[in-house]
mmCIF file of C-alpha atoms in Angstrom:
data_model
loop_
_atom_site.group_PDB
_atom_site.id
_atom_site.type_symbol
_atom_site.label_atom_id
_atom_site.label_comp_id
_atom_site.label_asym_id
_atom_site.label_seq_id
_atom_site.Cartn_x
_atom_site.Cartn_y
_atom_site.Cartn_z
ATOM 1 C CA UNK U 374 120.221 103.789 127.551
ATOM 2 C CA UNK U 375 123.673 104.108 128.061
ATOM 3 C CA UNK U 376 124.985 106.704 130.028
ATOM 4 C CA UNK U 377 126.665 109.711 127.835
ATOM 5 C CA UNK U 378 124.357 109.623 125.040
ATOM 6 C CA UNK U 379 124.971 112.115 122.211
ATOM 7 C CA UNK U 380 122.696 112.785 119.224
ATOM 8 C CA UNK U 381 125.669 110.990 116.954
ATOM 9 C CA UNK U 382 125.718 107.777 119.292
ATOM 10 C CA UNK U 383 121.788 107.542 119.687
ATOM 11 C CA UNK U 384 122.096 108.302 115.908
ATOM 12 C CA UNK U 385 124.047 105.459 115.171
ATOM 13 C CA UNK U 386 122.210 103.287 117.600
ATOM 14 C CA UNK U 387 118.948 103.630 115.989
ATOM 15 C CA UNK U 388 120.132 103.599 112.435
ATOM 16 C CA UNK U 389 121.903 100.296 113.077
ATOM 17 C CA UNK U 390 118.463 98.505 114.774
ATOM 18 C CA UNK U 391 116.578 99.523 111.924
ATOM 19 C CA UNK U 392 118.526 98.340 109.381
ATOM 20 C CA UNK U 393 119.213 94.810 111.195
ATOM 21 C CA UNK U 394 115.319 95.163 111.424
ATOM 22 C CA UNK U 395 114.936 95.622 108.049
ATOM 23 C CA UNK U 396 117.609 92.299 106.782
ATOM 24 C CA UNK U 397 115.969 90.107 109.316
ATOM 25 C CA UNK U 398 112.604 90.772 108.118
ATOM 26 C CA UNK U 399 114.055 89.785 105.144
ATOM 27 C CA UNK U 400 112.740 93.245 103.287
ATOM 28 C CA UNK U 401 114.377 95.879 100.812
ATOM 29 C CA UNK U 402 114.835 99.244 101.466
ATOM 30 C CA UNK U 403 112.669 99.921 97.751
ATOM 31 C CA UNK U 404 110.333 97.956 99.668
ATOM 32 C CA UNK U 405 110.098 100.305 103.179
ATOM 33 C CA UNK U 406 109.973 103.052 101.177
ATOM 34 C CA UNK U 407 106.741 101.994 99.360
ATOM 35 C CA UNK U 408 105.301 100.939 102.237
ATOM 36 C CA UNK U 409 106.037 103.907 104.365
ATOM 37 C CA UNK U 410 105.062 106.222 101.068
ATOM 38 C CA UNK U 411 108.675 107.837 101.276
ATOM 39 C CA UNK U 412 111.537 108.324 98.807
ATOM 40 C CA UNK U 413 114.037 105.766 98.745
ATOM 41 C CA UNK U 414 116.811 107.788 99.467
ATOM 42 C CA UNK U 415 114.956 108.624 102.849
ATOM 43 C CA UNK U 416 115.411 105.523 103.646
ATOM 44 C CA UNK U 417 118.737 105.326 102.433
ATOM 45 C CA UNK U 418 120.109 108.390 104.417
ATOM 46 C CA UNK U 419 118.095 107.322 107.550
ATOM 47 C CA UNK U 420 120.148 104.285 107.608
ATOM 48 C CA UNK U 421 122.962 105.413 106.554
ATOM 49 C CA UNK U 422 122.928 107.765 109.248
ATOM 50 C CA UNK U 423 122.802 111.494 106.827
ATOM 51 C CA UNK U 424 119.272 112.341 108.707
ATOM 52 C CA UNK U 425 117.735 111.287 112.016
ATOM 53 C CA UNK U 426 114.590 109.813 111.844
ATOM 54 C CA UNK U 427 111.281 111.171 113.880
ATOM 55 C CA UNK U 428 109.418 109.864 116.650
ATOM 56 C CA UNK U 429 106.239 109.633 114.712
ATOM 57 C CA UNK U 430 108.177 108.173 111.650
ATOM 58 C CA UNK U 431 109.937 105.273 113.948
ATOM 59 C CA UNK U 432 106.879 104.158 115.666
ATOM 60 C CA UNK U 433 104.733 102.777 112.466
ATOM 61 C CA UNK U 434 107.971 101.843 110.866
ATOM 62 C CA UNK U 435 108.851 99.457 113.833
ATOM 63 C CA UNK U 436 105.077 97.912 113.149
ATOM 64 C CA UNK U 437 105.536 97.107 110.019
ATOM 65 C CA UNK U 438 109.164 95.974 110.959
ATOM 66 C CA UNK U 439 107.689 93.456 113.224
ATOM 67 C CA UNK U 440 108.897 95.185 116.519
ATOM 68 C CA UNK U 441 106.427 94.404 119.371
ATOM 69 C CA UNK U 442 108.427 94.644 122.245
ATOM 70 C CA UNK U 443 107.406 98.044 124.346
ATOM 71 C CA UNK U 444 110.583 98.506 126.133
ATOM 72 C CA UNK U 445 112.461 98.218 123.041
ATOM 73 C CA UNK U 446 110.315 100.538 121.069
ATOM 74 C CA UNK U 447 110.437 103.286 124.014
ATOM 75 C CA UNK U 448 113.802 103.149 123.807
ATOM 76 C CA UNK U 449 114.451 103.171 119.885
ATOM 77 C CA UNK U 450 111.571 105.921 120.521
ATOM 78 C CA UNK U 451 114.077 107.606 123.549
ATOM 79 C CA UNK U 452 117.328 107.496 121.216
ATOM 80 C CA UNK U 453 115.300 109.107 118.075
ATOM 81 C CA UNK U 454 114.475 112.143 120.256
ATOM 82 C CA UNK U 455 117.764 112.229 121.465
ATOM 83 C CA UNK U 456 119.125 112.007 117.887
ATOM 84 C CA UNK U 457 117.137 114.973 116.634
ATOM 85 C CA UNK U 458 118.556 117.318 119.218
ATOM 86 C CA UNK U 459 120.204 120.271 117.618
ATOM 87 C CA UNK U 460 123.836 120.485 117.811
ATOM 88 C CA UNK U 461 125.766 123.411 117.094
ATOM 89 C CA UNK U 462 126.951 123.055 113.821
ATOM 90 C CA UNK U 463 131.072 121.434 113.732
ATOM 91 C CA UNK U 464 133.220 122.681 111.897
ATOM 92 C CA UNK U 465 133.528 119.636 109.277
ATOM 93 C CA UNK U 466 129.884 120.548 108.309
ATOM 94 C CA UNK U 467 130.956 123.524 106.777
ATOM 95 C CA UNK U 468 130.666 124.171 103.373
ATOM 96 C CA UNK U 469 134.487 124.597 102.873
ATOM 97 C CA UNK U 470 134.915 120.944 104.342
ATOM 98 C CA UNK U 471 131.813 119.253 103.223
ATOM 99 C CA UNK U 472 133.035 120.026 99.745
ATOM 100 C CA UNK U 473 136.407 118.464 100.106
ATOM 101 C CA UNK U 474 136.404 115.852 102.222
ATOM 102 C CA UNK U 475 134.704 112.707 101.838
ATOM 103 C CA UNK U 476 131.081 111.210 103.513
ATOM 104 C CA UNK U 477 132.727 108.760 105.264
ATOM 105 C CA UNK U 478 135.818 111.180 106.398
ATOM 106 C CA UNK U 479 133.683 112.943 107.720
ATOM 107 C CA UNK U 480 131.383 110.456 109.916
ATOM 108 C CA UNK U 481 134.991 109.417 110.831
ATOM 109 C CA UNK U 482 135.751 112.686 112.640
ATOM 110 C CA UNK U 483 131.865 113.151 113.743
ATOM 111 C CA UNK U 484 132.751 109.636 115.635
ATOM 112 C CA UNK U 485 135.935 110.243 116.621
ATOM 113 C CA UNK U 486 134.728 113.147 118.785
ATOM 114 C CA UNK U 487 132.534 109.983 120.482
ATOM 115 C CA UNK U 488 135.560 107.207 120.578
ATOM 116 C CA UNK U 489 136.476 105.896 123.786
ATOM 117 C CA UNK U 490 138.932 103.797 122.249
ATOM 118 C CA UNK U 491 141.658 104.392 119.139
ATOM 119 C CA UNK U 492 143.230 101.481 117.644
ATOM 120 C CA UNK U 493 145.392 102.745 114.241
ATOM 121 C CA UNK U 494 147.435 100.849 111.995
ATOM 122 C CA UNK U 495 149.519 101.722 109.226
ATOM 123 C CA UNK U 496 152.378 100.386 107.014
ATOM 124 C CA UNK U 497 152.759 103.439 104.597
ATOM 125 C CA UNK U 498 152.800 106.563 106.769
ATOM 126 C CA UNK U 499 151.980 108.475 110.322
ATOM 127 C CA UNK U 500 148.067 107.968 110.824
ATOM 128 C CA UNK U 501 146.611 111.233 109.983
ATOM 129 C CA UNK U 502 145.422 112.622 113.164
ATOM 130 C CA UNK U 503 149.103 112.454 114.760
ATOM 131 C CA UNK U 504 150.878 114.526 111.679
ATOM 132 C CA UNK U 505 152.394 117.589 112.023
ATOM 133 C CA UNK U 506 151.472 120.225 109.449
ATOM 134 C CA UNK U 507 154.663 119.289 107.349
ATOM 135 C CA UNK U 508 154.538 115.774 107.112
ATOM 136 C CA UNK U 509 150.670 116.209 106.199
ATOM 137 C CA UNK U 510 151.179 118.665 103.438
ATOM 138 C CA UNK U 511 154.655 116.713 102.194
ATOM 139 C CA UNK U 512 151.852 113.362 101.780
ATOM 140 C CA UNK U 513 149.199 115.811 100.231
ATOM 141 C CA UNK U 514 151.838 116.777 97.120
ATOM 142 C CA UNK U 515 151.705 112.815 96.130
ATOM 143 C CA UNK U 516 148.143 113.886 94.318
ATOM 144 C CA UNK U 517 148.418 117.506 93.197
ATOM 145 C CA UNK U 518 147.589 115.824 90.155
ATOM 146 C CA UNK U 519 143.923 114.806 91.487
ATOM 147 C CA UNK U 520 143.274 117.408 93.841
ATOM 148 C CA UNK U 521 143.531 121.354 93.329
ATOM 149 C CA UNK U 522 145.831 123.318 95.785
ATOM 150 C CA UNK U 523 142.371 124.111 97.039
ATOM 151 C CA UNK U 524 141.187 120.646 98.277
ATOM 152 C CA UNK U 525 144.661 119.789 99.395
ATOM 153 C CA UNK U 526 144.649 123.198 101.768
ATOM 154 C CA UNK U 527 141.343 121.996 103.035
ATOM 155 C CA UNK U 528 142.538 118.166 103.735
ATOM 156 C CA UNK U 529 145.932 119.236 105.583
ATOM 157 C CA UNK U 530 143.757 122.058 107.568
ATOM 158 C CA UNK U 531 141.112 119.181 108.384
ATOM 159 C CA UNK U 532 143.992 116.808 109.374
ATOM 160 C CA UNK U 533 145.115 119.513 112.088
ATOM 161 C CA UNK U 534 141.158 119.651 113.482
ATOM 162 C CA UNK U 535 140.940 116.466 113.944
ATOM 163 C CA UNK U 536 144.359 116.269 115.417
ATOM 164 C CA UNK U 537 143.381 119.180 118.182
ATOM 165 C CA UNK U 538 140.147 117.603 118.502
ATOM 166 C CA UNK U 539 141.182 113.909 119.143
ATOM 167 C CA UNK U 540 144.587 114.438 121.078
ATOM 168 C CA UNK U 541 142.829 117.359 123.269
ATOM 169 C CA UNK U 542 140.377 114.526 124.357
ATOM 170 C CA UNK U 543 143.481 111.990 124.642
ATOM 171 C CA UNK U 544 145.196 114.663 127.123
ATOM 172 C CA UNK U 545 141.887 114.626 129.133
ATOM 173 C CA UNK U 546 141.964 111.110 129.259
ATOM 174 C CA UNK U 547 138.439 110.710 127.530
ATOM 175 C CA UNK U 548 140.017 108.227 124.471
ATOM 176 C CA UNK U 549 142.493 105.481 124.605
ATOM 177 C CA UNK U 550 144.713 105.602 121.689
ATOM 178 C CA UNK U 551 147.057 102.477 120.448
ATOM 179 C CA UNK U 552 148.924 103.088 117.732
ATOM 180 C CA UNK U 553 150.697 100.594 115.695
ATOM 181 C CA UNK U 554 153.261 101.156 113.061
ATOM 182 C CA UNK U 555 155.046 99.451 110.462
ATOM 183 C CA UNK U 556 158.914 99.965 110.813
ATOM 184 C CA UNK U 557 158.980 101.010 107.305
ATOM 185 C CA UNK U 558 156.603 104.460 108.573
ATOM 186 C CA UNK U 559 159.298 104.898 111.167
ATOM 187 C CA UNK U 560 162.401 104.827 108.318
ATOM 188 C CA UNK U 561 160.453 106.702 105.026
ATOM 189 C CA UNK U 562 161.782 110.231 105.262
ATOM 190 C CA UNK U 563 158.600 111.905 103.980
ATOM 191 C CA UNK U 564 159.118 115.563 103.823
ATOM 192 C CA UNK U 565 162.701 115.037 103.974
ATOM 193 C CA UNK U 566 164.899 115.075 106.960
ATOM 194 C CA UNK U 567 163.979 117.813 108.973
ATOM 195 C CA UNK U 568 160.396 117.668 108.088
ATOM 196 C CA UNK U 569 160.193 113.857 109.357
ATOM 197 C CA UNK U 570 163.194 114.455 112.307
ATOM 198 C CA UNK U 571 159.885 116.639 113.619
ATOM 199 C CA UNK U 572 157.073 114.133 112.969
ATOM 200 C CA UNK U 573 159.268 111.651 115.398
ATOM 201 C CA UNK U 574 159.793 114.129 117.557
ATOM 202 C CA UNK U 575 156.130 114.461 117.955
ATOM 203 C CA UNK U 576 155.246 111.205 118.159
ATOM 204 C CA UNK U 577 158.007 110.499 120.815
ATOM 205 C CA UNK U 578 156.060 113.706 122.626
ATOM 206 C CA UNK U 579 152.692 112.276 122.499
ATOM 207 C CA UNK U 580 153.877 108.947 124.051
ATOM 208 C CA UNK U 581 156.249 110.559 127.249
ATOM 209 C CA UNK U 582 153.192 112.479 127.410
ATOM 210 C CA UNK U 583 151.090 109.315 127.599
ATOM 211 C CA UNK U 584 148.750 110.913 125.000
ATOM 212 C CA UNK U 585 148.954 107.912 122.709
ATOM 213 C CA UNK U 586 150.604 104.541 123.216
ATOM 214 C CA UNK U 587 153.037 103.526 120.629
ATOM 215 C CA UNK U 588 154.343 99.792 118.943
ATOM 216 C CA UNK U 589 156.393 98.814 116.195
ATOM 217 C CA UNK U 590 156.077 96.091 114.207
ATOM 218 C CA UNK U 591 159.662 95.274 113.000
ATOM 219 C CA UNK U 592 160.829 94.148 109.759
ATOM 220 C CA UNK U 593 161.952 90.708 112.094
ATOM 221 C CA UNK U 594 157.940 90.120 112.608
ATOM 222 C CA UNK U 595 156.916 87.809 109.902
ATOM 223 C CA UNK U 596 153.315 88.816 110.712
ATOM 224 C CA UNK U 597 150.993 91.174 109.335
ATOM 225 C CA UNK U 598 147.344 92.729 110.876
ATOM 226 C CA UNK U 599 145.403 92.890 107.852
ATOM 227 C CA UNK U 600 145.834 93.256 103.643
ATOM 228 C CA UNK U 601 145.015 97.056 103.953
ATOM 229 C CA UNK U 602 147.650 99.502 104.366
ATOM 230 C CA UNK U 603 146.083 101.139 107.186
ATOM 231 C CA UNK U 604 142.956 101.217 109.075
ATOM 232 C CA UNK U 605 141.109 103.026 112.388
ATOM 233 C CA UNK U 606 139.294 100.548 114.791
ATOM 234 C CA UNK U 607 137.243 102.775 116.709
ATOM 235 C CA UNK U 608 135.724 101.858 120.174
ATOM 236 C CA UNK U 609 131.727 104.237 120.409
ATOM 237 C CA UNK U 610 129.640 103.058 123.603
ATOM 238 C CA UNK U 611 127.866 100.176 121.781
ATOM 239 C CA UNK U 612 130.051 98.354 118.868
ATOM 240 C CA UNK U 613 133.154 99.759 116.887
ATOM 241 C CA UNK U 614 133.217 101.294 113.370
ATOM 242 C CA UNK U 615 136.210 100.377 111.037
ATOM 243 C CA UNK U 616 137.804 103.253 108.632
ATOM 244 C CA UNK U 617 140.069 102.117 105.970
ATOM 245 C CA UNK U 618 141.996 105.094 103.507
ATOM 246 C CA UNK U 619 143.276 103.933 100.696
ATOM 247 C CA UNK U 620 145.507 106.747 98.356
ATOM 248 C CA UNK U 621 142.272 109.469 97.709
ATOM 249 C CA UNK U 622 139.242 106.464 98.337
ATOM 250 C CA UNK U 623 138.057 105.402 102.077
ATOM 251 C CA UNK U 624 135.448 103.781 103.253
ATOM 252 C CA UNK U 625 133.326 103.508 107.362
ATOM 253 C CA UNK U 626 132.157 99.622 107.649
ATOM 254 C CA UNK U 627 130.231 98.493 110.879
ATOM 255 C CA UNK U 628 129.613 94.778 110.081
ATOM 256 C CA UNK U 629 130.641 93.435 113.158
ATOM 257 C CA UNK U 630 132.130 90.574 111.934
ATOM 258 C CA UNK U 631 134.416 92.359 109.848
ATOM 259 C CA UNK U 632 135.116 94.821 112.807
ATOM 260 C CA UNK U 633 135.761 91.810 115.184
ATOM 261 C CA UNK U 634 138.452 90.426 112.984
ATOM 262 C CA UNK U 635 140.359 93.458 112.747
ATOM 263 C CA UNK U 636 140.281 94.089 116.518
ATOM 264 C CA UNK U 637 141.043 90.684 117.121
ATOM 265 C CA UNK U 638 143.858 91.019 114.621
ATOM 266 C CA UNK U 639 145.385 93.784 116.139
ATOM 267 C CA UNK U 640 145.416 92.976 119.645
ATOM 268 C CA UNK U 641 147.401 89.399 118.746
ATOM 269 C CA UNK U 642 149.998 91.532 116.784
ATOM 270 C CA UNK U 643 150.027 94.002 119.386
ATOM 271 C CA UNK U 644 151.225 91.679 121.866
ATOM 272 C CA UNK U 645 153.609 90.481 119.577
ATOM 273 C CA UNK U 646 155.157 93.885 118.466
ATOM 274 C CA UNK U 647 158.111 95.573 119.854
ATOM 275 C CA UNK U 648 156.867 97.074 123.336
ATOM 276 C CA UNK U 649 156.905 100.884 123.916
ATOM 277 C CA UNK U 650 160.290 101.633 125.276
ATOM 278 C CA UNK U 651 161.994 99.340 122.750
ATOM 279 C CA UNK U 652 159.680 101.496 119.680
ATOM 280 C CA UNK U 653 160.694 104.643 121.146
ATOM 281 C CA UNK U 654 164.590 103.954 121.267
ATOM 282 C CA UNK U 655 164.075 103.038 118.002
ATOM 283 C CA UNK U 656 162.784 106.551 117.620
ATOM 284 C CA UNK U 657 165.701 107.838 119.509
ATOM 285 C CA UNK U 658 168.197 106.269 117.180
ATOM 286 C CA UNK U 659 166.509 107.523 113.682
ATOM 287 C CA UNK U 660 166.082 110.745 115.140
ATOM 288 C CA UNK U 661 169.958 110.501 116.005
ATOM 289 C CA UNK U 662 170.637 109.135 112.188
ATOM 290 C CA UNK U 663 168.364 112.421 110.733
ATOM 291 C CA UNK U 664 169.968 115.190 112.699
ATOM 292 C CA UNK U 665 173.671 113.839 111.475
ATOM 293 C CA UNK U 666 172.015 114.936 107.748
ATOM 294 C CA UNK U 667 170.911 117.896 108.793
#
């Protein structure tokens, strides 16, 4: 097994095998669960990754699975051990959070804490683990209409976890994390003026700081990454998970060929995008431009 093993990455490791198991054996999960004489939504959670699966569970599952091969059944055997460890409860478990924030936010942060690499793209606005507290709650007031002033505190308060969480590990030098932005998130004021004269200010912090590295893609760029307004290509030890937000929906997809076309995506428009020190004198200048309406 890799090295650095964590009860989310064997997690993930196993749940993925089995399910890949499952498709090329060419059953249903209705039909596992009969078989195994468990609920469906056992099987549902196992793979989606809500519960870990047992040792004594796995092994006549990967029978009837058609798994023969010992070394690859002592390991799937190795990670489910490994995924049953107890962890000390995070603080996105808790009831507060688990009631307002999505599943899939949620596995987002849980593998964020695992990421070695970042990649984060956006047309519409600052990817929410680099916003400052203003700029978060100024994008939160587009739905006080759908959310209560309850599950908005929650989100913006979430949004700064994550943020100490994944830049602390950034600072360490434990994640990589490219960040590509439309021009248009560099010119919409959100918050107003001073609110967003800070959020640049940050961001032009977090790259002399080396925490992140930063490109723009200019208006002058006929080229886009992807349809979606935004999207997080994370890097785990085995594979990458894609996280797309759209307004109050999101959605965590592992297929690798989608994931593959996004990173693949990124990295040619990446090249292509203004480099660092021309996106952060373009920082400079709209910093210059927001203190002059101060």
């Amino acid at each position: 097994m890799p090295e650095g093993d964590s009860p989310t990455v064997a997690r993930r490791r196993i749940r993925l095998a089995l399910r890949e198991a499952r498709e090329r054996a060419d059953l249903t999960q209705l039909q596992v669960a009969e078989e195994m004489e468990w609920s469906l939504s056992k099987v549902i959670r196992i793979e989606n990754g809500d519960v870990s699966i047992s040792p004594n569970d796995l092994r006549p599952l990967l029978a009837y699975l058609g798994i023969k091969d010992k070394p690859l059944i002592a390991s799937m055997v190795a990670d489910a051990r490994i995924a049953r460890k107890r962890q000390r409860q995070a603080w996105y478990q808790a009831t507060e959070f688990r009631e307002n924030l999505t599943d899939a936010t949620r596995k987002l942060i849980e593998y964020e804490i695992e990421a070695a690499e970042m990649r984060s793209y956006s047309v519409y606005f600052v990817p929410g683990p680099l916003q400052t507290p203003e700029y978060a709650a100024a994008l939160m007031t587009r739905y006080e209409d759908e959310l209560s002033d309850s599950q908005r505190e929650r989100r913006i308060a979430a949004r700064q976890l994550r943020r100490d969480a994944l830049l602390g590990r950034a600072a360490a030098g434990e994640v990589r994390i490219l960040v590509m932005l439309d021009e248009s998130v560099l010119r919409r004021t959100i918050g107003g003026p001073a609110a967003f004269t800070e959020q640049l200010r940050e961001l032009r912090r977090l790259a002399a700081e080396q925490i992140i590295t930063i490109r723009m893609v200019p208006f002058t760029l006929d080229a886009a990454v992807t349809n979606n307004a935004m999207f997080d290509l994370l890097t785990l030890g085995e594979g990458e998970v894609l996280y797309r937000e759209t307004g109050l929906g999101d959605e965590l997809n592992e297929d690798r060929d989608t994931t593959g076309k996004h990173r693949a995506r990124f990295d040619k428009i990446w090249d292509e995008a203004a480099d660092e020190a021309a996106t952060l004198a373009f920082i400079d200048d709209q910093i210059g431009t927001l203190e002059k309406l101060q």
